[in-house]
Tab-separated table of C-alpha atoms in Angstrom:
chain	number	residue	atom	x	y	z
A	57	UNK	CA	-10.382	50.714	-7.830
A	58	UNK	CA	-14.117	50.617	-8.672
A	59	UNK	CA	-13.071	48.694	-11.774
A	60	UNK	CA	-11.147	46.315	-10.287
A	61	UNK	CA	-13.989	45.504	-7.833
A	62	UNK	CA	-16.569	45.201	-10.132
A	63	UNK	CA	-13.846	42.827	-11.949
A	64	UNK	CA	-14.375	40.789	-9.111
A	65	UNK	CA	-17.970	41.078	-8.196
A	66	UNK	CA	-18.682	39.869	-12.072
A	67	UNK	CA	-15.845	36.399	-11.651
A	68	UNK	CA	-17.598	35.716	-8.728
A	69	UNK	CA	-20.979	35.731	-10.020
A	70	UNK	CA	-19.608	34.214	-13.379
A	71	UNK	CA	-17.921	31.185	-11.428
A	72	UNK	CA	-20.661	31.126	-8.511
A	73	UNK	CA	-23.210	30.320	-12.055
A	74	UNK	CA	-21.042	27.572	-13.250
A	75	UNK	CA	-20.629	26.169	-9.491
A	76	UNK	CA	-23.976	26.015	-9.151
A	77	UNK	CA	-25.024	24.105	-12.657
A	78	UNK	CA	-22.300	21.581	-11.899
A	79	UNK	CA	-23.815	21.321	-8.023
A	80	UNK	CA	-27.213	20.586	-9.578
A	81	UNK	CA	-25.843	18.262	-12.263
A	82	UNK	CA	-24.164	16.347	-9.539
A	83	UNK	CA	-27.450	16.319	-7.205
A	84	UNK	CA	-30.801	17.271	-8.258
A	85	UNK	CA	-30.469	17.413	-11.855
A	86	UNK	CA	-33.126	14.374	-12.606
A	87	UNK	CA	-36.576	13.665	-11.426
A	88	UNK	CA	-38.776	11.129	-10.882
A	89	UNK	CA	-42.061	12.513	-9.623
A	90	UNK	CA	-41.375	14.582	-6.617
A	91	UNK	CA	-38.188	12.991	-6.150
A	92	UNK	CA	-34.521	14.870	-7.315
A	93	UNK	CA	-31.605	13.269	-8.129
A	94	UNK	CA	-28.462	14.377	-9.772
A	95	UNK	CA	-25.380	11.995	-10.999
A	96	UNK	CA	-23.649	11.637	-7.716
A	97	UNK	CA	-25.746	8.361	-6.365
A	98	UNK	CA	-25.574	7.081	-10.154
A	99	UNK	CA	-21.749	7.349	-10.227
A	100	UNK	CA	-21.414	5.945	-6.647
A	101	UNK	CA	-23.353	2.742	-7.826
A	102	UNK	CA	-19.476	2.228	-9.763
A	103	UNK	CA	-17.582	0.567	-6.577
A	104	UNK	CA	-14.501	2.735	-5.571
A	105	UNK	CA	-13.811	5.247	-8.826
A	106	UNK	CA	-17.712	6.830	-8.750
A	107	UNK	CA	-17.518	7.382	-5.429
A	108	UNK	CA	-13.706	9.084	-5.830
A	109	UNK	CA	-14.940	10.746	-8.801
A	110	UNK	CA	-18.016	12.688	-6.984
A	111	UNK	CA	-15.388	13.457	-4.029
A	112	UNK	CA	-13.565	15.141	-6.374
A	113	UNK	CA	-15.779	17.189	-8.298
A	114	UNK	CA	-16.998	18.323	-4.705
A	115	UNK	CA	-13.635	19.293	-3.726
A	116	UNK	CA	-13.212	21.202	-7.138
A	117	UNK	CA	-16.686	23.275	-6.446
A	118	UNK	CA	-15.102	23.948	-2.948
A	119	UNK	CA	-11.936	25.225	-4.337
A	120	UNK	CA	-13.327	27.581	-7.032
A	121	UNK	CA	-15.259	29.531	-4.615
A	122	UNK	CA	-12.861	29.691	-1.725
A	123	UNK	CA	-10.356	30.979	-4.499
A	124	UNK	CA	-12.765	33.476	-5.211
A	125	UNK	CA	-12.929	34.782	-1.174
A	126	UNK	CA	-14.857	32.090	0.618
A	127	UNK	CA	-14.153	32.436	4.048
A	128	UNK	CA	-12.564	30.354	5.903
A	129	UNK	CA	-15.635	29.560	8.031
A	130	UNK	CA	-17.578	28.358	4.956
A	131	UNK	CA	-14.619	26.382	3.044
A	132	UNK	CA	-14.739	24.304	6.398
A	133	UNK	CA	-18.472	23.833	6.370
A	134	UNK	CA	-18.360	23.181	2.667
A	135	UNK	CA	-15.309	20.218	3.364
A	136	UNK	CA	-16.951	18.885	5.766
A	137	UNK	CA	-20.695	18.672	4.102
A	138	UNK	CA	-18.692	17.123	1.145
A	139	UNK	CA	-16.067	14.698	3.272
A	140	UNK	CA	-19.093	13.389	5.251
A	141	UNK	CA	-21.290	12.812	1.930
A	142	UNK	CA	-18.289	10.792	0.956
A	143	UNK	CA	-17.212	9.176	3.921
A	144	UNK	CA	-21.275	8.107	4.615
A	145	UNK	CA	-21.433	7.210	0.964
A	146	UNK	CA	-19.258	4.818	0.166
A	147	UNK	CA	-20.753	2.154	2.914
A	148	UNK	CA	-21.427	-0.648	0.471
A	149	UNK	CA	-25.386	-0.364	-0.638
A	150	UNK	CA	-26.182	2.011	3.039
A	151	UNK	CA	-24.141	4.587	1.196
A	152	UNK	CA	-25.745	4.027	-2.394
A	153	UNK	CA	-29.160	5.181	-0.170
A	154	UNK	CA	-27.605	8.003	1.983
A	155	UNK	CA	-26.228	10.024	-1.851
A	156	UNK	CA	-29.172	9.620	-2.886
A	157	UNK	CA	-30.920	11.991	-0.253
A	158	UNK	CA	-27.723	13.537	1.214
A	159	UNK	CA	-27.078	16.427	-1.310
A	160	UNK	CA	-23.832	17.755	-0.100
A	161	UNK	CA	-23.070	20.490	-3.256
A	162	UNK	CA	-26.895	21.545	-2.868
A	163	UNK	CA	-26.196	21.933	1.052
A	164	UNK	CA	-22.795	24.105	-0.356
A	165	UNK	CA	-24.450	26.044	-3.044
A	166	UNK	CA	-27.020	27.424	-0.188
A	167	UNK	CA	-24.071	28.297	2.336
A	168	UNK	CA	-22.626	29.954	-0.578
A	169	UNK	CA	-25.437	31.980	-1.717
A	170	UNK	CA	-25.870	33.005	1.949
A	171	UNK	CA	-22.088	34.256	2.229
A	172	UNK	CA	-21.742	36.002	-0.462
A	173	UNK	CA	-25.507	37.748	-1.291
A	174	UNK	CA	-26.711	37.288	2.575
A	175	UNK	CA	-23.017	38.820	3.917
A	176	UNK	CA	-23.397	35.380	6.484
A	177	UNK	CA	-20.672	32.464	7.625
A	178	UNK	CA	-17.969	35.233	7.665
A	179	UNK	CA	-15.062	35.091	9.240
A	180	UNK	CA	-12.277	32.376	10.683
A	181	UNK	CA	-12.753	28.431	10.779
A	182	UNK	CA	-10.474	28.259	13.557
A	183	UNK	CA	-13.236	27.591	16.218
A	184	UNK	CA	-14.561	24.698	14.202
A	185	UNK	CA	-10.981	23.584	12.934
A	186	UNK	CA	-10.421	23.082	17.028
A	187	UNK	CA	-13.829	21.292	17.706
A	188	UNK	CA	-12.884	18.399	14.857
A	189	UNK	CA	-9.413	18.024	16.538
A	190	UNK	CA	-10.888	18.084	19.902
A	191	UNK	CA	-13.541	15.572	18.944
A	192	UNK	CA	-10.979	13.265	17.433
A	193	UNK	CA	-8.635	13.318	19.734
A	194	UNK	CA	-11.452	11.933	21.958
A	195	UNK	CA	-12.638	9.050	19.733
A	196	UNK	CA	-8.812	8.232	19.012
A	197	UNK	CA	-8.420	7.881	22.617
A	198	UNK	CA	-11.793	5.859	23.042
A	199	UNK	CA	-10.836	3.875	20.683
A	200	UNK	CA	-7.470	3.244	21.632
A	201	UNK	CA	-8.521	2.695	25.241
A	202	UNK	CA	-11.170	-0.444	23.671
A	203	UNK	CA	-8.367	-1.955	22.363
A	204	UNK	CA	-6.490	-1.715	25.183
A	205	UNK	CA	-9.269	-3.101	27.597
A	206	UNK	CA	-9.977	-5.740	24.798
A	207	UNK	CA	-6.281	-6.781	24.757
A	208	UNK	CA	-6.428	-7.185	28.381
A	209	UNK	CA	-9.745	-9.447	28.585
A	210	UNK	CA	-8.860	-11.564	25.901
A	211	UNK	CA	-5.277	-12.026	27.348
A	212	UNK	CA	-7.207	-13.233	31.001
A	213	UNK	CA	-9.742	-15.172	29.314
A	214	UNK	CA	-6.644	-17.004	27.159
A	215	UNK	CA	-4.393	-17.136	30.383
């Protein structure tokens, strides 16, 4: 038994090591005087494939640790640090700015540090799993509620 755990304390360090040197690659890996960047804003500066690319690699860093006993909790922090670096970043030339001071795997690499040598963000994703829903079930109603009112000016204005 005490093998066997050990086993897994050492893949987790082992693939925490190589999570990490990709995260930095992708992020902070370059400098210009104070200021760190890593290949993510670089490959986003490639319209539609660098910023697919990065998404990916984000989502791969994600998977290796929550394969290696993430908690739930953290895999949904981690998603949604990397979906919103994404989603932010590919706004034509906005985006191109945000990637390159949003740094989503560094942001990851720090929750991940904290769960697993800090014993934090244990535990269930549920709660936040419900909050997204419940927030976009509101803005899908918003919205759909604007279009309706929209609909119904423009058709009184045209009539």
């Amino acid at each position: 038994m005490e093998n066997q755990y050990s086993s897994k304390i050492e893949r987790i360090n082992k693939d925490f090591v190589w999570v990490e040197r990709l995260s930095v690659l992708m992020d902070s890996r370059f400098r210009i005087g104070n200021f760190r960047f890593g290949l993510d804003p670089i490959l986003n500066f490639i319209p539609f494939a660098g910023q697919i690319a990065t998404f990916i690699i984000s989502l791969i860093l994600v998977t290796v640790m929550y394969r290696n006993g993430a908690s739930g909790k953290i895999a949904i922090k981690m998603l949604l640090n990397v979906t919103s670096d994404a989603i932010l970043g590919s706004i034509p030339l906005l985006g191109n700015i945000f990637d390159f001071f949003n740094k989503a795997n560094d942001k990851n690499i720090k929750l991940l540090r904290e769960h697993y040598y800090e014993n934090k963000h244990q535990g269930s994703g549920k709660n936040i799993i419900f909050l997204i829903v419940s927030i976009l079930a509101i803005v899908i109603t918003l919205v759909i509620y604007a279009m309706y009112a929209l609909s119904v000016w423009l058709f009184n204005l045209i009539f």
